[in-house]
Amino acid sequence: MFYDWLMLLANAVKNNLPGEALICPECKHKGIEYIYIGDPETRVGYLPAWCKNCNKGIRICRAMIPKNAKMIEYGDLDSIKKIVPNFEEIYPKD
Amino acid sequence: MAPDGKSSFNDVNERYPLYRQKKNSGVFSKLKEPMTIEHVKKVCEDVGIGYSGIKIAIIDAPGLKGSGFTGYTYPDGNLVALYLDAFINREALIRTLAHERMHVMQVKLYGPPQNSLDGGAFENGSKQAEVDWIDYYHNIYGGK
């Protein structure tokens, strides 16, 4: 299931798709949230993504952040707490 | 066979040169760093990033190309996955290896992050590790 999420997100970020259009690989409901958290200078960070319905998701460890993509700065803990829920993280299986 | 009876080949890689891919081909041809475990291990050795006992997997799904995703550490810290965009150039590969190596240490010490703030703290630590290793690389090799 992790790789379903991974490919879904890869396609979304490459084509700048809104999360509302994405279908959750877990519960099949429409509506995924994703937002980069990173360094605005280097444009490198990580990417949490979660389903608004079932609250499951993944976190891409290291990602280059496209220009104009929505992002939160690393140190902005208030925004991270406010925007990113404590979703159930899906891990890849060996 | 050389006249003295010894093999004229120096090592197994010279006998089977096809196993020693130096350039990527096909859809991967624009990625400058060869997508082989041998190459990744050589880079680790050159830069001093210790991956002993840690498995490395190269995830070569073409759909990941251009995503900007470069790496992922499994929650038990035993496996690091490298995605295609880690291979766009040497610096990206070193930064990714350094970043994920720090995650390995973090999850071995503390387990996988339990919430978004823990995850952020892990990522911040790994970001700092990248800087140290890339600085070392630039100092030793002049960034080449």
CSV table of N, CA, C and O in Angstrom, one decimal, chain B residues 5-94:
chain,number,residue,atom,x,y,z
B,5,GLY,N,51.3,-17.9,-17.3
B,5,GLY,CA,50.2,-18.8,-16.8
B,5,GLY,C,49.2,-18.1,-15.9
B,5,GLY,O,48.2,-18.8,-15.5
B,6,LYS,N,49.4,-16.9,-15.6
B,6,LYS,CA,48.5,-16.2,-14.8
B,6,LYS,C,47.4,-15.5,-15.6
B,6,LYS,O,47.6,-15.2,-16.8
B,7,SER,N,46.2,-15.3,-15.1
B,7,SER,CA,45.2,-14.7,-15.8
B,7,SER,C,45.6,-13.2,-16.1
B,7,SER,O,46.2,-12.6,-15.3
B,8,SER,N,45.2,-12.8,-17.3
B,8,SER,CA,45.5,-11.4,-17.6
B,8,SER,C,44.4,-10.4,-17.1
B,8,SER,O,44.5,-9.2,-17.2
B,9,PHE,N,43.4,-11.0,-16.5
B,9,PHE,CA,42.3,-10.2,-15.9
B,9,PHE,C,42.6,-9.9,-14.5
B,9,PHE,O,43.2,-10.7,-13.7
B,10,ASN,N,42.3,-8.7,-14.1
B,10,ASN,CA,42.6,-8.2,-12.7
B,10,ASN,C,41.6,-8.6,-11.7
B,10,ASN,O,41.8,-9.0,-10.6
B,11,ASP,N,40.3,-8.5,-12.1
B,11,ASP,CA,39.3,-8.9,-11.2
B,11,ASP,C,38.0,-9.3,-11.9
B,11,ASP,O,38.0,-9.3,-13.1
B,12,VAL,N,37.1,-9.8,-11.2
B,12,VAL,CA,35.9,-10.4,-11.8
B,12,VAL,C,35.2,-9.3,-12.6
B,12,VAL,O,34.6,-9.6,-13.6
B,13,ASN,N,35.2,-8.1,-12.2
B,13,ASN,CA,34.5,-7.0,-13.0
B,13,ASN,C,35.1,-6.8,-14.4
B,13,ASN,O,34.4,-6.4,-15.3
B,14,GLU,N,36.4,-7.1,-14.5
B,14,GLU,CA,37.0,-6.9,-15.8
B,14,GLU,C,36.6,-8.1,-16.7
B,14,GLU,O,36.5,-7.9,-18.0
B,15,ARG,N,36.4,-9.3,-16.1
B,15,ARG,CA,36.0,-10.4,-17.0
B,15,ARG,C,34.6,-10.2,-17.4
B,15,ARG,O,34.2,-10.7,-18.5
B,16,TYR,N,33.8,-9.6,-16.6
B,16,TYR,CA,32.3,-9.5,-17.0
B,16,TYR,C,32.0,-8.0,-17.0
B,16,TYR,O,31.3,-7.5,-16.1
B,17,PRO,N,32.5,-7.3,-17.9
B,17,PRO,CA,32.3,-5.8,-17.9
B,17,PRO,C,30.8,-5.4,-18.0
B,17,PRO,O,30.5,-4.3,-17.5
B,18,LEU,N,30.0,-6.2,-18.5
B,18,LEU,CA,28.6,-5.8,-18.5
B,18,LEU,C,27.9,-5.6,-17.2
B,18,LEU,O,26.9,-4.9,-17.0
B,19,TYR,N,28.6,-6.2,-16.2
B,19,TYR,CA,28.0,-6.1,-14.8
B,19,TYR,C,28.4,-4.7,-14.2
B,19,TYR,O,28.0,-4.4,-13.1
B,20,ARG,N,29.3,-4.0,-14.9
B,20,ARG,CA,29.8,-2.8,-14.3
B,20,ARG,C,29.2,-1.6,-15.1
B,20,ARG,O,29.9,-0.9,-15.9
B,21,GLN,N,28.0,-1.3,-14.9
B,21,GLN,CA,27.3,-0.3,-15.6
B,21,GLN,C,27.8,1.1,-15.2
B,21,GLN,O,27.9,1.4,-14.0
B,22,LYS,N,28.3,1.9,-16.2
B,22,LYS,CA,28.8,3.2,-15.8
B,22,LYS,C,27.9,4.3,-16.2
B,22,LYS,O,28.0,5.4,-15.7
B,23,LYS,N,26.9,4.0,-17.0
B,23,LYS,CA,25.9,5.1,-17.4
B,23,LYS,C,24.5,4.5,-17.4
B,23,LYS,O,24.3,3.3,-17.6
B,24,ASN,N,23.6,5.4,-17.1
B,24,ASN,CA,22.2,4.9,-17.1
B,24,ASN,C,21.7,5.0,-18.6
B,24,ASN,O,22.2,5.7,-19.4
B,25,SER,N,20.7,4.1,-18.8
B,25,SER,CA,20.2,4.1,-20.2
B,25,SER,C,18.7,4.3,-20.2
B,25,SER,O,18.1,4.3,-19.2
B,26,GLY,N,18.2,4.4,-21.4
B,26,GLY,CA,16.8,4.5,-21.6
B,26,GLY,C,16.2,5.7,-20.9
B,26,GLY,O,16.7,6.8,-20.9
B,27,VAL,N,15.1,5.5,-20.2
B,27,VAL,CA,14.4,6.6,-19.6
B,27,VAL,C,15.2,7.2,-18.4
B,27,VAL,O,14.9,8.3,-17.9
B,28,PHE,N,16.2,6.5,-18.0
B,28,PHE,CA,17.1,7.0,-16.9
B,28,PHE,C,18.3,7.7,-17.4
B,28,PHE,O,19.2,8.1,-16.6
B,29,SER,N,18.5,7.9,-18.7
B,29,SER,CA,19.8,8.4,-19.2
B,29,SER,C,20.1,9.8,-18.8
B,29,SER,O,21.3,10.2,-18.8
B,30,LYS,N,19.1,10.6,-18.4
B,30,LYS,CA,19.4,11.9,-17.9
B,30,LYS,C,19.9,12.0,-16.5
B,30,LYS,O,20.3,13.0,-16.0
B,31,LEU,N,19.8,10.9,-15.8
B,31,LEU,CA,20.3,10.8,-14.4
B,31,LEU,C,21.8,10.6,-14.5
B,31,LEU,O,22.3,9.6,-15.0
B,32,LYS,N,22.6,11.5,-13.9
B,32,LYS,CA,24.0,11.5,-14.1
B,32,LYS,C,24.7,10.4,-13.3
B,32,LYS,O,25.8,10.0,-13.7
B,33,GLU,N,24.2,10.1,-12.2
B,33,GLU,CA,24.8,9.1,-11.3
B,33,GLU,C,24.3,7.7,-11.7
B,33,GLU,O,23.1,7.5,-11.7
B,34,PRO,N,25.2,6.7,-11.9
B,34,PRO,CA,24.8,5.4,-12.3
B,34,PRO,C,24.0,4.8,-11.2
B,34,PRO,O,24.3,4.8,-10.0
B,35,MET,N,22.9,4.2,-11.6
B,35,MET,CA,21.9,3.6,-10.6
B,35,MET,C,22.3,2.2,-10.3
B,35,MET,O,21.6,1.2,-10.7
B,36,THR,N,23.4,2.0,-9.7
B,36,THR,CA,23.8,0.7,-9.2
B,36,THR,C,24.2,0.7,-7.8
B,36,THR,O,24.7,1.7,-7.3
B,37,ILE,N,24.0,-0.4,-7.1
B,37,ILE,CA,24.4,-0.5,-5.7
B,37,ILE,C,25.9,-0.3,-5.6
B,37,ILE,O,26.4,0.3,-4.6
B,38,GLU,N,26.7,-0.9,-6.5
B,38,GLU,CA,28.1,-0.8,-6.5
B,38,GLU,C,28.5,0.7,-6.5
B,38,GLU,O,29.4,1.1,-5.7
B,39,HIS,N,27.9,1.5,-7.4
B,39,HIS,CA,28.2,2.9,-7.4
B,39,HIS,C,27.9,3.6,-6.1
B,39,HIS,O,28.6,4.4,-5.6
B,40,VAL,N,26.7,3.3,-5.6
B,40,VAL,CA,26.3,3.9,-4.4
B,40,VAL,C,27.2,3.6,-3.2
B,40,VAL,O,27.6,4.5,-2.5
B,41,LYS,N,27.6,2.3,-3.2
B,41,LYS,CA,28.6,2.0,-2.1
B,41,LYS,C,29.9,2.7,-2.3
B,41,LYS,O,30.6,3.0,-1.3
B,42,LYS,N,30.3,2.8,-3.5
B,42,LYS,CA,31.6,3.5,-3.8
B,42,LYS,C,31.5,5.0,-3.3
B,42,LYS,O,32.5,5.5,-2.7
B,43,VAL,N,30.4,5.6,-3.6
B,43,VAL,CA,30.2,7.0,-3.2
B,43,VAL,C,30.2,7.1,-1.6
B,43,VAL,O,30.8,8.0,-1.0
B,44,CYS,N,29.5,6.1,-1.0
B,44,CYS,CA,29.5,6.1,0.5
B,44,CYS,C,31.0,6.0,1.0
B,44,CYS,O,31.3,6.7,1.9
B,45,GLU,N,31.7,5.1,0.4
B,45,GLU,CA,33.1,5.0,0.9
B,45,GLU,C,33.9,6.2,0.6
B,45,GLU,O,34.7,6.7,1.5
B,46,ASP,N,33.8,6.8,-0.5
B,46,ASP,CA,34.5,8.0,-0.9
B,46,ASP,C,34.3,9.2,0.1
B,46,ASP,O,35.1,10.0,0.4
B,47,VAL,N,33.0,9.3,0.5
B,47,VAL,CA,32.6,10.4,1.4
B,47,VAL,C,32.6,10.0,2.9
B,47,VAL,O,32.6,10.9,3.7
B,48,GLY,N,32.8,8.8,3.2
B,48,GLY,CA,32.8,8.4,4.6
B,48,GLY,C,31.5,8.2,5.2
B,48,GLY,O,31.4,8.4,6.5
B,49,ILE,N,30.5,7.9,4.5
B,49,ILE,CA,29.2,7.6,5.1
B,49,ILE,C,29.0,6.1,5.3
B,49,ILE,O,29.1,5.4,4.3
B,50,GLY,N,28.9,5.7,6.5
B,50,GLY,CA,28.9,4.3,6.8
B,50,GLY,C,27.6,3.6,6.6
B,50,GLY,O,26.6,3.9,7.3
B,51,TYR,N,27.5,2.7,5.7
B,51,TYR,CA,26.3,2.0,5.4
B,51,TYR,C,26.4,0.5,5.7
B,51,TYR,O,25.7,-0.3,5.3
B,52,SER,N,27.5,0.2,6.5
B,52,SER,CA,27.7,-1.2,6.8
B,52,SER,C,26.5,-1.8,7.6
B,52,SER,O,26.0,-1.2,8.5
B,53,GLY,N,26.0,-2.9,7.1
B,53,GLY,CA,24.8,-3.6,7.8
B,53,GLY,C,23.5,-3.0,7.4
B,53,GLY,O,22.5,-3.4,7.9
B,54,ILE,N,23.5,-2.0,6.5
B,54,ILE,CA,22.2,-1.4,6.1
B,54,ILE,C,22.0,-1.7,4.7
B,54,ILE,O,22.8,-1.5,3.8
B,55,LYS,N,20.8,-2.3,4.4
B,55,LYS,CA,20.5,-2.6,3.0
B,55,LYS,C,20.1,-1.3,2.2
B,55,LYS,O,19.4,-0.4,2.8
B,56,ILE,N,20.5,-1.3,1.0
B,56,ILE,CA,20.1,-0.1,0.1
B,56,ILE,C,19.3,-0.7,-1.0
B,56,ILE,O,19.8,-1.7,-1.7
B,57,ALA,N,18.2,-0.1,-1.3
B,57,ALA,CA,17.4,-0.5,-2.5
B,57,ALA,C,17.2,0.7,-3.4
B,57,ALA,O,17.0,1.8,-2.9
B,58,ILE,N,17.4,0.4,-4.7
B,58,ILE,CA,17.1,1.5,-5.7
B,58,ILE,C,15.8,1.2,-6.3
B,58,ILE,O,15.5,0.2,-6.9
B,59,ILE,N,14.9,2.2,-6.0
B,59,ILE,CA,13.5,2.0,-6.5
B,59,ILE,C,13.4,2.7,-7.9
B,59,ILE,O,13.4,3.9,-8.0
B,60,ASP,N,13.4,1.9,-8.9
B,60,ASP,CA,13.6,2.5,-10.3
B,60,ASP,C,12.2,2.5,-11.1
B,60,ASP,O,12.2,2.4,-12.3
B,61,ALA,N,11.2,2.8,-10.3
B,61,ALA,CA,9.9,3.0,-11.0
B,61,ALA,C,9.9,4.3,-11.8
B,61,ALA,O,10.1,5.3,-11.2
B,62,PRO,N,9.8,4.2,-13.1
B,62,PRO,CA,9.9,5.4,-14.0
B,62,PRO,C,8.9,6.5,-13.5
B,62,PRO,O,9.2,7.7,-13.7
B,63,GLY,N,7.8,6.2,-13.0
B,63,GLY,CA,6.8,7.2,-12.5
B,63,GLY,C,7.4,8.1,-11.4
B,63,GLY,O,6.8,9.2,-11.2
B,64,LEU,N,8.5,7.7,-10.8
B,64,LEU,CA,9.0,8.6,-9.7
B,64,LEU,C,10.0,9.6,-10.3
B,64,LEU,O,10.3,10.6,-9.6
B,65,LYS,N,10.4,9.5,-11.6
B,65,LYS,CA,11.3,10.4,-12.2
B,65,LYS,C,10.6,11.8,-12.2
B,65,LYS,O,9.5,11.9,-12.7
B,66,GLY,N,11.4,12.8,-11.8
B,66,GLY,CA,10.8,14.1,-11.8
B,66,GLY,C,9.9,14.5,-10.6
B,66,GLY,O,9.4,15.6,-10.5
B,67,SER,N,9.7,13.5,-9.7
B,67,SER,CA,8.9,13.8,-8.6
B,67,SER,C,9.6,14.6,-7.5
B,67,SER,O,9.0,15.3,-6.7
B,68,GLY,N,10.9,14.6,-7.6
B,68,GLY,CA,11.7,15.3,-6.5
B,68,GLY,C,11.9,14.4,-5.3
B,68,GLY,O,12.7,14.8,-4.4
B,69,PHE,N,11.3,13.3,-5.3
B,69,PHE,CA,11.5,12.4,-4.1
B,69,PHE,C,12.9,11.7,-4.3
B,69,PHE,O,13.2,11.2,-5.3
B,70,THR,N,13.7,11.7,-3.2
B,70,THR,CA,15.0,11.1,-3.3
B,70,THR,C,15.3,9.9,-2.4
B,70,THR,O,16.1,9.1,-2.7
B,71,GLY,N,14.7,9.9,-1.2
B,71,GLY,CA,15.0,8.8,-0.4
B,71,GLY,C,14.0,8.5,0.7
B,71,GLY,O,13.1,9.3,1.0
B,72,TYR,N,14.1,7.3,1.3
B,72,TYR,CA,13.2,6.9,2.4
B,72,TYR,C,13.9,5.9,3.3
B,72,TYR,O,14.6,5.0,2.8
B,73,THR,N,13.8,6.1,4.6
B,73,THR,CA,14.4,5.1,5.5
B,73,THR,C,13.2,4.3,6.1
B,73,THR,O,12.2,4.8,6.6
B,74,TYR,N,13.3,3.0,6.1
B,74,TYR,CA,12.3,2.1,6.6
B,74,TYR,C,12.3,2.3,8.2
B,74,TYR,O,13.3,2.6,8.8
B,75,PRO,N,11.1,2.0,8.7
B,75,PRO,CA,11.0,2.3,10.2
B,75,PRO,C,11.9,1.5,11.1
B,75,PRO,O,12.1,2.0,12.2
B,76,ASP,N,12.4,0.4,10.7
B,76,ASP,CA,13.3,-0.4,11.5
B,76,ASP,C,14.7,0.0,11.3
B,76,ASP,O,15.6,-0.5,12.0
B,77,GLY,N,15.0,0.9,10.3
B,77,GLY,CA,16.3,1.4,10.1
B,77,GLY,C,17.2,0.4,9.4
B,77,GLY,O,18.4,0.6,9.3
B,78,ASN,N,16.7,-0.7,8.9
B,78,ASN,CA,17.5,-1.7,8.2
B,78,ASN,C,17.6,-1.6,6.7
B,78,ASN,O,18.4,-2.2,6.1
B,79,LEU,N,16.8,-0.7,6.2
B,79,LEU,CA,16.7,-0.6,4.7
B,79,LEU,C,16.5,0.9,4.4
B,79,LEU,O,15.7,1.5,4.9
B,80,VAL,N,17.3,1.3,3.4
B,80,VAL,CA,17.1,2.7,2.9
B,80,VAL,C,16.8,2.5,1.4
B,80,VAL,O,17.5,1.8,0.6
B,81,ALA,N,15.7,3.2,1.0
B,81,ALA,CA,15.3,3.2,-0.4
B,81,ALA,C,15.8,4.5,-1.1
B,81,ALA,O,15.6,5.6,-0.5
B,82,LEU,N,16.4,4.3,-2.2
B,82,LEU,CA,16.8,5.5,-3.0
B,82,LEU,C,15.9,5.6,-4.2
B,82,LEU,O,15.7,4.7,-4.9
B,83,TYR,N,15.3,6.8,-4.3
B,83,TYR,CA,14.4,7.0,-5.5
B,83,TYR,C,15.2,7.7,-6.6
B,83,TYR,O,16.3,8.2,-6.4
B,84,LEU,N,14.6,7.7,-7.8
B,84,LEU,CA,15.3,8.1,-9.0
B,84,LEU,C,16.0,9.5,-8.9
B,84,LEU,O,17.1,9.7,-9.3
B,85,ASP,N,15.3,10.4,-8.3
B,85,ASP,CA,15.8,11.8,-8.3
B,85,ASP,C,17.1,12.0,-7.4
B,85,ASP,O,17.7,13.0,-7.4
B,86,ALA,N,17.4,10.9,-6.6
B,86,ALA,CA,18.7,11.0,-5.9
B,86,ALA,C,19.8,10.9,-6.8
B,86,ALA,O,21.0,11.2,-6.4
B,87,PHE,N,19.6,10.4,-8.0
B,87,PHE,CA,20.7,10.1,-9.0
B,87,PHE,C,20.9,11.2,-10.0
B,87,PHE,O,21.6,11.1,-11.0
B,88,ILE,N,20.2,12.4,-9.8
B,88,ILE,CA,20.4,13.4,-10.8
B,88,ILE,C,21.8,14.0,-10.9
B,88,ILE,O,22.2,14.4,-11.9
B,89,ASN,N,22.5,14.0,-9.7
B,89,ASN,CA,23.9,14.4,-9.7
B,89,ASN,C,24.6,13.9,-8.4
B,89,ASN,O,23.9,13.4,-7.6
B,90,ARG,N,25.9,14.1,-8.4
B,90,ARG,CA,26.6,13.5,-7.2
B,90,ARG,C,26.1,14.2,-5.9
B,90,ARG,O,26.0,13.5,-4.9
B,91,GLU,N,25.9,15.5,-6.0
B,91,GLU,CA,25.6,16.2,-4.7
B,91,GLU,C,24.2,15.7,-4.2
B,91,GLU,O,24.1,15.4,-3.0
B,92,ALA,N,23.3,15.5,-5.1
B,92,ALA,CA,22.0,15.0,-4.6
B,92,ALA,C,22.1,13.6,-4.0
B,92,ALA,O,21.4,13.3,-3.0
B,93,LEU,N,23.0,12.8,-4.6
B,93,LEU,CA,23.1,11.4,-4.1
B,93,LEU,C,23.8,11.4,-2.7
B,93,LEU,O,23.3,10.8,-1.8
B,94,ILE,N,24.8,12.3,-2.6
B,94,ILE,CA,25.5,12.3,-1.3
B,94,ILE,C,24.5,12.9,-0.2
B,94,ILE,O,24.5,12.4,0.9
